[in-house]
mmCIF file of the C-alpha atoms, coordinates in Angstrom:
data_MODEL
# 
_entry.id   MODEL 
# 
loop_
_atom_site.group_PDB 
_atom_site.id 
_atom_site.type_symbol 
_atom_site.label_atom_id 
_atom_site.label_alt_id 
_atom_site.label_comp_id 
_atom_site.label_asym_id 
_atom_site.label_entity_id 
_atom_site.label_seq_id 
_atom_site.pdbx_PDB_ins_code 
_atom_site.Cartn_x 
_atom_site.Cartn_y 
_atom_site.Cartn_z 
_atom_site.occupancy 
_atom_site.B_iso_or_equiv 
_atom_site.pdbx_formal_charge 
_atom_site.auth_seq_id 
_atom_site.auth_comp_id 
_atom_site.auth_asym_id 
_atom_site.auth_atom_id 
_atom_site.pdbx_PDB_model_num 
ATOM 1   C CA . MET A 1 1   ? 158.485 200.517 263.499 1.00 0.00 ? 1   MET A CA 1 
ATOM 2   C CA . ALA A 1 2   ? 158.101 202.379 266.783 1.00 0.00 ? 2   ALA A CA 1 
ATOM 3   C CA . ALA A 1 3   ? 157.646 206.043 265.132 1.00 0.00 ? 3   ALA A CA 1 
ATOM 4   C CA . GLU A 1 4   ? 154.921 204.144 262.788 1.00 0.00 ? 4   GLU A CA 1 
ATOM 5   C CA . VAL A 1 5   ? 156.740 205.573 259.273 1.00 0.00 ? 5   VAL A CA 1 
ATOM 6   C CA . GLY A 1 6   ? 154.260 205.182 256.425 1.00 0.00 ? 6   GLY A CA 1 
ATOM 7   C CA . PRO A 1 7   ? 153.245 206.438 253.349 1.00 0.00 ? 7   PRO A CA 1 
ATOM 8   C CA . GLY A 1 8   ? 152.496 210.354 252.906 1.00 0.00 ? 8   GLY A CA 1 
ATOM 9   C CA . LYS A 1 9   ? 154.195 211.073 256.467 1.00 0.00 ? 9   LYS A CA 1 
ATOM 10  C CA . THR A 1 10  ? 156.762 214.039 257.418 1.00 0.00 ? 10  THR A CA 1 
ATOM 11  C CA . VAL A 1 11  ? 159.695 212.025 258.988 1.00 0.00 ? 11  VAL A CA 1 
ATOM 12  C CA . THR A 1 12  ? 161.941 213.248 260.877 1.00 0.00 ? 12  THR A CA 1 
ATOM 13  C CA . VAL A 1 13  ? 165.287 212.067 262.141 1.00 0.00 ? 13  VAL A CA 1 
ATOM 14  C CA . VAL A 1 14  ? 167.309 213.524 264.841 1.00 0.00 ? 14  VAL A CA 1 
ATOM 15  C CA . GLY A 1 15  ? 171.085 211.920 264.915 1.00 0.00 ? 15  GLY A CA 1 
ATOM 16  C CA . ASP A 1 16  ? 173.233 211.801 261.790 1.00 0.00 ? 16  ASP A CA 1 
ATOM 17  C CA . GLY A 1 17  ? 175.415 209.092 262.385 1.00 0.00 ? 17  GLY A CA 1 
ATOM 18  C CA . ALA A 1 18  ? 174.709 205.867 260.950 1.00 0.00 ? 18  ALA A CA 1 
ATOM 19  C CA . VAL A 1 19  ? 171.803 204.935 262.480 1.00 0.00 ? 19  VAL A CA 1 
ATOM 20  C CA . GLY A 1 20  ? 170.007 207.943 261.614 1.00 0.00 ? 20  GLY A CA 1 
ATOM 21  C CA . LEU A 1 21  ? 171.016 207.974 258.416 1.00 0.00 ? 21  LEU A CA 1 
ATOM 22  C CA . LEU A 1 22  ? 170.145 204.466 257.776 1.00 0.00 ? 22  LEU A CA 1 
ATOM 23  C CA . ALA A 1 23  ? 166.496 205.680 259.261 1.00 0.00 ? 23  ALA A CA 1 
ATOM 24  C CA . VAL A 1 24  ? 166.103 208.660 256.711 1.00 0.00 ? 24  VAL A CA 1 
ATOM 25  C CA . LEU A 1 25  ? 166.737 205.335 254.243 1.00 0.00 ? 25  LEU A CA 1 
ATOM 26  C CA . ALA A 1 26  ? 164.039 203.286 255.817 1.00 0.00 ? 26  ALA A CA 1 
ATOM 27  C CA . ALA A 1 27  ? 161.316 205.630 256.296 1.00 0.00 ? 27  ALA A CA 1 
ATOM 28  C CA . LYS A 1 28  ? 162.396 206.403 252.096 1.00 0.00 ? 28  LYS A CA 1 
ATOM 29  C CA . ARG A 1 29  ? 161.964 202.743 251.759 1.00 0.00 ? 29  ARG A CA 1 
ATOM 30  C CA . LEU A 1 30  ? 158.451 203.238 253.909 1.00 0.00 ? 30  LEU A CA 1 
ATOM 31  C CA . GLY A 1 31  ? 156.865 205.678 251.739 1.00 0.00 ? 31  GLY A CA 1 
ATOM 32  C CA . ALA A 1 32  ? 157.760 209.042 253.833 1.00 0.00 ? 32  ALA A CA 1 
ATOM 33  C CA . GLU A 1 33  ? 156.667 212.026 251.730 1.00 0.00 ? 33  GLU A CA 1 
ATOM 34  C CA . ARG A 1 34  ? 159.168 214.059 253.564 1.00 0.00 ? 34  ARG A CA 1 
ATOM 35  C CA . ILE A 1 35  ? 161.803 213.167 255.374 1.00 0.00 ? 35  ILE A CA 1 
ATOM 36  C CA . ILE A 1 36  ? 163.833 216.027 257.582 1.00 0.00 ? 36  ILE A CA 1 
ATOM 37  C CA . ALA A 1 37  ? 166.887 215.038 258.615 1.00 0.00 ? 37  ALA A CA 1 
ATOM 38  C CA . MET A 1 38  ? 168.824 217.165 261.586 1.00 0.00 ? 38  MET A CA 1 
ATOM 39  C CA . SER A 1 39  ? 172.681 217.240 260.608 1.00 0.00 ? 39  SER A CA 1 
ATOM 40  C CA . ARG A 1 40  ? 175.217 219.788 260.771 1.00 0.00 ? 40  ARG A CA 1 
ATOM 41  C CA . HIS A 1 41  ? 177.640 217.711 259.340 1.00 0.00 ? 41  HIS A CA 1 
ATOM 42  C CA . GLU A 1 42  ? 178.109 218.341 255.331 1.00 0.00 ? 42  GLU A CA 1 
ATOM 43  C CA . PRO A 1 43  ? 179.234 214.521 254.535 1.00 0.00 ? 43  PRO A CA 1 
ATOM 44  C CA . ARG A 1 44  ? 176.277 213.482 256.314 1.00 0.00 ? 44  ARG A CA 1 
ATOM 45  C CA . GLN A 1 45  ? 173.713 216.017 254.709 1.00 0.00 ? 45  GLN A CA 1 
ATOM 46  C CA . LYS A 1 46  ? 174.759 214.294 251.402 1.00 0.00 ? 46  LYS A CA 1 
ATOM 47  C CA . LEU A 1 47  ? 174.569 211.076 252.157 1.00 0.00 ? 47  LEU A CA 1 
ATOM 48  C CA . ALA A 1 48  ? 170.881 212.086 254.222 1.00 0.00 ? 48  ALA A CA 1 
ATOM 49  C CA . ALA A 1 49  ? 170.116 213.839 250.907 1.00 0.00 ? 49  ALA A CA 1 
ATOM 50  C CA . ASP A 1 50  ? 171.428 210.421 248.945 1.00 0.00 ? 50  ASP A CA 1 
ATOM 51  C CA . TYR A 1 51  ? 169.149 208.111 251.161 1.00 0.00 ? 51  TYR A CA 1 
ATOM 52  C CA . GLY A 1 52  ? 166.247 210.304 250.750 1.00 0.00 ? 52  GLY A CA 1 
ATOM 53  C CA . ALA A 1 53  ? 166.146 213.349 253.067 1.00 0.00 ? 53  ALA A CA 1 
ATOM 54  C CA . THR A 1 54  ? 163.816 215.726 251.610 1.00 0.00 ? 54  THR A CA 1 
ATOM 55  C CA . HIS A 1 55  ? 165.388 218.589 254.198 1.00 0.00 ? 55  HIS A CA 1 
ATOM 56  C CA . ILE A 1 56  ? 168.086 219.414 256.064 1.00 0.00 ? 56  ILE A CA 1 
ATOM 57  C CA . VAL A 1 57  ? 168.035 221.186 259.475 1.00 0.00 ? 57  VAL A CA 1 
ATOM 58  C CA . THR A 1 58  ? 170.693 221.848 261.004 1.00 0.00 ? 58  THR A CA 1 
ATOM 59  C CA . GLU A 1 59  ? 169.757 223.705 264.119 1.00 0.00 ? 59  GLU A CA 1 
ATOM 60  C CA . ARG A 1 60  ? 169.708 222.056 267.797 1.00 0.00 ? 60  ARG A CA 1 
ATOM 61  C CA . GLY A 1 61  ? 167.001 222.084 270.868 1.00 0.00 ? 61  GLY A CA 1 
ATOM 62  C CA . ASP A 1 62  ? 164.451 224.881 270.647 1.00 0.00 ? 62  ASP A CA 1 
ATOM 63  C CA . GLU A 1 63  ? 165.570 226.648 267.596 1.00 0.00 ? 63  GLU A CA 1 
ATOM 64  C CA . GLY A 1 64  ? 165.851 222.795 265.739 1.00 0.00 ? 64  GLY A CA 1 
ATOM 65  C CA . VAL A 1 65  ? 161.588 222.335 267.265 1.00 0.00 ? 65  VAL A CA 1 
ATOM 66  C CA . ALA A 1 66  ? 161.188 225.665 265.826 1.00 0.00 ? 66  ALA A CA 1 
ATOM 67  C CA . ARG A 1 67  ? 162.425 224.999 262.358 1.00 0.00 ? 67  ARG A CA 1 
ATOM 68  C CA . ILE A 1 68  ? 160.401 221.365 261.935 1.00 0.00 ? 68  ILE A CA 1 
ATOM 69  C CA . LYS A 1 69  ? 157.317 223.573 263.210 1.00 0.00 ? 69  LYS A CA 1 
ATOM 70  C CA . ASP A 1 70  ? 158.014 226.372 260.521 1.00 0.00 ? 70  ASP A CA 1 
ATOM 71  C CA . LEU A 1 71  ? 158.047 222.886 257.986 1.00 0.00 ? 71  LEU A CA 1 
ATOM 72  C CA . THR A 1 72  ? 155.109 221.618 258.810 1.00 0.00 ? 72  THR A CA 1 
ATOM 73  C CA . ASP A 1 73  ? 152.987 224.309 259.405 1.00 0.00 ? 73  ASP A CA 1 
ATOM 74  C CA . GLY A 1 74  ? 153.317 224.881 263.364 1.00 0.00 ? 74  GLY A CA 1 
ATOM 75  C CA . LEU A 1 75  ? 152.250 221.063 263.502 1.00 0.00 ? 75  LEU A CA 1 
ATOM 76  C CA . GLY A 1 76  ? 155.211 219.370 264.169 1.00 0.00 ? 76  GLY A CA 1 
ATOM 77  C CA . ALA A 1 77  ? 156.207 215.851 262.067 1.00 0.00 ? 77  ALA A CA 1 
ATOM 78  C CA . HIS A 1 78  ? 153.910 213.084 261.814 1.00 0.00 ? 78  HIS A CA 1 
ATOM 79  C CA . SER A 1 79  ? 156.769 210.393 262.968 1.00 0.00 ? 79  SER A CA 1 
ATOM 80  C CA . VAL A 1 80  ? 160.289 211.336 264.590 1.00 0.00 ? 80  VAL A CA 1 
ATOM 81  C CA . ILE A 1 81  ? 163.254 208.929 264.948 1.00 0.00 ? 81  ILE A CA 1 
ATOM 82  C CA . GLU A 1 82  ? 165.636 209.917 267.889 1.00 0.00 ? 82  GLU A CA 1 
ATOM 83  C CA . ALA A 1 83  ? 168.691 208.348 267.289 1.00 0.00 ? 83  ALA A CA 1 
ATOM 84  C CA . VAL A 1 84  ? 171.155 209.530 269.357 1.00 0.00 ? 84  VAL A CA 1 
ATOM 85  C CA . GLY A 1 85  ? 170.012 209.036 272.652 1.00 0.00 ? 85  GLY A CA 1 
ATOM 86  C CA . THR A 1 86  ? 170.699 212.250 275.419 1.00 0.00 ? 86  THR A CA 1 
ATOM 87  C CA . GLN A 1 87  ? 168.545 214.613 276.835 1.00 0.00 ? 87  GLN A CA 1 
ATOM 88  C CA . GLU A 1 88  ? 168.438 217.411 274.052 1.00 0.00 ? 88  GLU A CA 1 
ATOM 89  C CA . SER A 1 89  ? 167.875 214.921 271.202 1.00 0.00 ? 89  SER A CA 1 
ATOM 90  C CA . MET A 1 90  ? 164.849 213.178 273.130 1.00 0.00 ? 90  MET A CA 1 
ATOM 91  C CA . MET A 1 91  ? 163.283 216.416 274.281 1.00 0.00 ? 91  MET A CA 1 
ATOM 92  C CA . GLN A 1 92  ? 164.065 218.019 270.890 1.00 0.00 ? 92  GLN A CA 1 
ATOM 93  C CA . ALA A 1 93  ? 162.357 214.835 269.254 1.00 0.00 ? 93  ALA A CA 1 
ATOM 94  C CA . ILE A 1 94  ? 159.249 214.612 271.480 1.00 0.00 ? 94  ILE A CA 1 
ATOM 95  C CA . ARG A 1 95  ? 158.497 218.747 270.595 1.00 0.00 ? 95  ARG A CA 1 
ATOM 96  C CA . ALA A 1 96  ? 159.367 217.907 267.076 1.00 0.00 ? 96  ALA A CA 1 
ATOM 97  C CA . THR A 1 97  ? 156.184 215.728 266.984 1.00 0.00 ? 97  THR A CA 1 
ATOM 98  C CA . ARG A 1 98  ? 152.496 216.764 266.202 1.00 0.00 ? 98  ARG A CA 1 
ATOM 99  C CA . ALA A 1 99  ? 150.188 215.812 269.089 1.00 0.00 ? 99  ALA A CA 1 
ATOM 100 C CA . GLY A 1 100 ? 149.201 212.670 268.488 1.00 0.00 ? 100 GLY A CA 1 
ATOM 101 C CA . GLY A 1 101 ? 152.216 211.803 266.196 1.00 0.00 ? 101 GLY A CA 1 
ATOM 102 C CA . HIS A 1 102 ? 154.821 209.041 266.924 1.00 0.00 ? 102 HIS A CA 1 
ATOM 103 C CA . VAL A 1 103 ? 158.318 209.024 268.143 1.00 0.00 ? 103 VAL A CA 1 
ATOM 104 C CA . GLY A 1 104 ? 160.533 205.862 267.825 1.00 0.00 ? 104 GLY A CA 1 
ATOM 105 C CA . TYR A 1 105 ? 163.601 206.256 270.075 1.00 0.00 ? 105 TYR A CA 1 
ATOM 106 C CA . VAL A 1 106 ? 166.514 203.397 268.519 1.00 0.00 ? 106 VAL A CA 1 
ATOM 107 C CA . GLY A 1 107 ? 169.088 205.808 270.500 1.00 0.00 ? 107 GLY A CA 1 
ATOM 108 C CA . VAL A 1 108 ? 170.453 203.876 273.626 1.00 0.00 ? 108 VAL A CA 1 
ATOM 109 C CA . ALA A 1 109 ? 169.258 206.634 276.203 1.00 0.00 ? 109 ALA A CA 1 
ATOM 110 C CA . HIS A 1 110 ? 172.236 208.101 278.302 1.00 0.00 ? 110 HIS A CA 1 
ATOM 111 C CA . ASP A 1 111 ? 170.726 209.705 281.452 1.00 0.00 ? 111 ASP A CA 1 
ATOM 112 C CA . VAL A 1 112 ? 167.282 210.331 280.049 1.00 0.00 ? 112 VAL A CA 1 
ATOM 113 C CA . GLU A 1 113 ? 164.846 212.021 282.420 1.00 0.00 ? 113 GLU A CA 1 
ATOM 114 C CA . LEU A 1 114 ? 161.223 212.560 280.594 1.00 0.00 ? 114 LEU A CA 1 
ATOM 115 C CA . PRO A 1 115 ? 159.169 215.225 282.275 1.00 0.00 ? 115 PRO A CA 1 
ATOM 116 C CA . GLY A 1 116 ? 155.854 213.279 282.683 1.00 0.00 ? 116 GLY A CA 1 
ATOM 117 C CA . ASP A 1 117 ? 153.335 216.594 282.470 1.00 0.00 ? 117 ASP A CA 1 
ATOM 118 C CA . GLU A 1 118 ? 155.175 217.840 279.525 1.00 0.00 ? 118 GLU A CA 1 
ATOM 119 C CA . LEU A 1 119 ? 154.683 213.974 277.810 1.00 0.00 ? 119 LEU A CA 1 
ATOM 120 C CA . PHE A 1 120 ? 151.235 213.739 278.845 1.00 0.00 ? 120 PHE A CA 1 
ATOM 121 C CA . PHE A 1 121 ? 150.258 216.791 277.744 1.00 0.00 ? 121 PHE A CA 1 
ATOM 122 C CA . SER A 1 122 ? 152.042 216.477 274.602 1.00 0.00 ? 122 SER A CA 1 
ATOM 123 C CA . HIS A 1 123 ? 149.725 214.261 273.163 1.00 0.00 ? 123 HIS A CA 1 
ATOM 124 C CA . VAL A 1 124 ? 152.943 212.087 271.778 1.00 0.00 ? 124 VAL A CA 1 
ATOM 125 C CA . HIS A 1 125 ? 153.374 208.322 271.604 1.00 0.00 ? 125 HIS A CA 1 
ATOM 126 C CA . LEU A 1 126 ? 156.325 207.200 272.728 1.00 0.00 ? 126 LEU A CA 1 
ATOM 127 C CA . HIS A 1 127 ? 157.866 203.803 272.133 1.00 0.00 ? 127 HIS A CA 1 
ATOM 128 C CA . GLY A 1 128 ? 162.062 202.786 271.615 1.00 0.00 ? 128 GLY A CA 1 
ATOM 129 C CA . GLY A 1 129 ? 164.056 199.708 271.909 1.00 0.00 ? 129 GLY A CA 1 
ATOM 130 C CA . PRO A 1 130 ? 166.127 196.925 270.103 1.00 0.00 ? 130 PRO A CA 1 
ATOM 131 C CA . ALA A 1 131 ? 165.066 196.375 266.892 1.00 0.00 ? 131 ALA A CA 1 
ATOM 132 C CA . PRO A 1 132 ? 163.449 193.430 266.128 1.00 0.00 ? 132 PRO A CA 1 
ATOM 133 C CA . VAL A 1 133 ? 166.024 192.451 263.182 1.00 0.00 ? 133 VAL A CA 1 
ATOM 134 C CA . ARG A 1 134 ? 165.364 189.066 262.688 1.00 0.00 ? 134 ARG A CA 1 
ATOM 135 C CA . ARG A 1 135 ? 162.184 189.936 261.398 1.00 0.00 ? 135 ARG A CA 1 
ATOM 136 C CA . PHE A 1 136 ? 163.414 192.197 258.798 1.00 0.00 ? 136 PHE A CA 1 
ATOM 137 C CA . LEU A 1 137 ? 166.544 190.632 257.861 1.00 0.00 ? 137 LEU A CA 1 
ATOM 138 C CA . PRO A 1 138 ? 165.187 188.271 255.043 1.00 0.00 ? 138 PRO A CA 1 
ATOM 139 C CA . GLU A 1 139 ? 163.878 191.229 253.231 1.00 0.00 ? 139 GLU A CA 1 
ATOM 140 C CA . LEU A 1 140 ? 167.004 193.573 254.276 1.00 0.00 ? 140 LEU A CA 1 
ATOM 141 C CA . ILE A 1 141 ? 169.450 191.087 252.691 1.00 0.00 ? 141 ILE A CA 1 
ATOM 142 C CA . ASP A 1 142 ? 167.437 190.691 249.459 1.00 0.00 ? 142 ASP A CA 1 
ATOM 143 C CA . LEU A 1 143 ? 167.089 194.438 248.758 1.00 0.00 ? 143 LEU A CA 1 
ATOM 144 C CA . ILE A 1 144 ? 171.081 194.519 249.268 1.00 0.00 ? 144 ILE A CA 1 
ATOM 145 C CA . ALA A 1 145 ? 171.977 191.628 246.823 1.00 0.00 ? 145 ALA A CA 1 
ATOM 146 C CA . THR A 1 146 ? 169.820 192.950 244.498 1.00 0.00 ? 146 THR A CA 1 
ATOM 147 C CA . ARG A 1 147 ? 171.344 196.862 244.689 1.00 0.00 ? 147 ARG A CA 1 
ATOM 148 C CA . GLN A 1 148 ? 168.239 198.238 245.546 1.00 0.00 ? 148 GLN A CA 1 
ATOM 149 C CA . ILE A 1 149 ? 169.538 199.756 248.969 1.00 0.00 ? 149 ILE A CA 1 
ATOM 150 C CA . ASP A 1 150 ? 173.458 200.404 249.918 1.00 0.00 ? 150 ASP A CA 1 
ATOM 151 C CA . PRO A 1 151 ? 173.519 201.072 253.164 1.00 0.00 ? 151 PRO A CA 1 
ATOM 152 C CA . GLY A 1 152 ? 177.409 200.692 253.044 1.00 0.00 ? 152 GLY A CA 1 
ATOM 153 C CA . LYS A 1 153 ? 177.489 203.846 252.080 1.00 0.00 ? 153 LYS A CA 1 
ATOM 154 C CA . VAL A 1 154 ? 177.432 204.705 256.435 1.00 0.00 ? 154 VAL A CA 1 
ATOM 155 C CA . PHE A 1 155 ? 181.032 203.096 255.991 1.00 0.00 ? 155 PHE A CA 1 
ATOM 156 C CA . ASP A 1 156 ? 183.167 206.138 254.970 1.00 0.00 ? 156 ASP A CA 1 
ATOM 157 C CA . LEU A 1 157 ? 186.493 205.286 256.935 1.00 0.00 ? 157 LEU A CA 1 
ATOM 158 C CA . THR A 1 158 ? 188.640 201.640 256.657 1.00 0.00 ? 158 THR A CA 1 
ATOM 159 C CA . LEU A 1 159 ? 191.101 200.947 259.188 1.00 0.00 ? 159 LEU A CA 1 
ATOM 160 C CA . PRO A 1 160 ? 193.228 197.831 260.301 1.00 0.00 ? 160 PRO A CA 1 
ATOM 161 C CA . LEU A 1 161 ? 191.808 195.987 262.907 1.00 0.00 ? 161 LEU A CA 1 
ATOM 162 C CA . ASP A 1 162 ? 194.535 196.832 265.189 1.00 0.00 ? 162 ASP A CA 1 
ATOM 163 C CA . GLU A 1 163 ? 193.970 201.035 264.779 1.00 0.00 ? 163 GLU A CA 1 
ATOM 164 C CA . ALA A 1 164 ? 190.129 199.981 266.133 1.00 0.00 ? 164 ALA A CA 1 
ATOM 165 C CA . ALA A 1 165 ? 191.126 203.317 268.811 1.00 0.00 ? 165 ALA A CA 1 
ATOM 166 C CA . GLU A 1 166 ? 191.876 205.246 266.207 1.00 0.00 ? 166 GLU A CA 1 
ATOM 167 C CA . GLY A 1 167 ? 188.453 204.218 264.849 1.00 0.00 ? 167 GLY A CA 1 
ATOM 168 C CA . TYR A 1 168 ? 186.616 204.976 267.795 1.00 0.00 ? 168 TYR A CA 1 
ATOM 169 C CA . LYS A 1 169 ? 188.091 208.419 267.836 1.00 0.00 ? 169 LYS A CA 1 
ATOM 170 C CA . ALA A 1 170 ? 187.414 209.380 264.326 1.00 0.00 ? 170 ALA A CA 1 
ATOM 171 C CA . MET A 1 171 ? 183.610 208.836 265.001 1.00 0.00 ? 171 MET A CA 1 
ATOM 172 C CA . ASP A 1 172 ? 183.554 210.562 268.367 1.00 0.00 ? 172 ASP A CA 1 
ATOM 173 C CA . GLU A 1 173 ? 185.210 214.223 266.434 1.00 0.00 ? 173 GLU A CA 1 
ATOM 174 C CA . ARG A 1 174 ? 182.889 213.239 263.410 1.00 0.00 ? 174 ARG A CA 1 
ATOM 175 C CA . ARG A 1 175 ? 185.945 213.026 261.602 1.00 0.00 ? 175 ARG A CA 1 
ATOM 176 C CA . ALA A 1 176 ? 183.798 209.588 260.473 1.00 0.00 ? 176 ALA A CA 1 
ATOM 177 C CA . ILE A 1 177 ? 180.237 208.203 259.885 1.00 0.00 ? 177 ILE A CA 1 
ATOM 178 C CA . LYS A 1 178 ? 180.978 204.115 260.603 1.00 0.00 ? 178 LYS A CA 1 
ATOM 179 C CA . VAL A 1 179 ? 184.429 202.931 260.424 1.00 0.00 ? 179 VAL A CA 1 
ATOM 180 C CA . LEU A 1 180 ? 184.974 199.576 259.245 1.00 0.00 ? 180 LEU A CA 1 
ATOM 181 C CA . LEU A 1 181 ? 187.987 197.264 260.544 1.00 0.00 ? 181 LEU A CA 1 
ATOM 182 C CA . ASN A 1 182 ? 189.965 194.640 258.355 1.00 0.00 ? 182 ASN A CA 1 
ATOM 183 C CA . PRO A 1 183 ? 192.023 192.477 259.565 1.00 0.00 ? 183 PRO A CA 1 
# 
């Protein structure tokens, strides 16, 4: 929503965690023509492709921005979804967006500072915050129930509840995308 994803657009997703991967799935559902997932992790790249990514970019920072520009004839993506929340990921998102394009940040920003001059002259729209989940929940539940989408693929490790700390460690170390805890 915040990134103005839609039919015919090129969308870049910065972040390959559960939120980023589900952003790829959402971009596909919303009709994006090209979906560029930024990922360095092979299992996550495969899931991104399964969810609809048409391109995978492994570079980060300035190199990642240059790769996005290469894929978009020097313009940048119409829509960029920032799903990490770091200074580097936010700047990568802004710089990979074409003039007049939209960055939707869904990653909770951690000590992110925006350079006012650069943002001003980029002509990029920046919008973010918590998703209005209740607005979309009935449709999403139906899509899941009718097996039109399978967002549950992000749960790639199941652990007992008493091993929750190990689950967080596995996600932090990129050994798991998302952990499902069972009682």
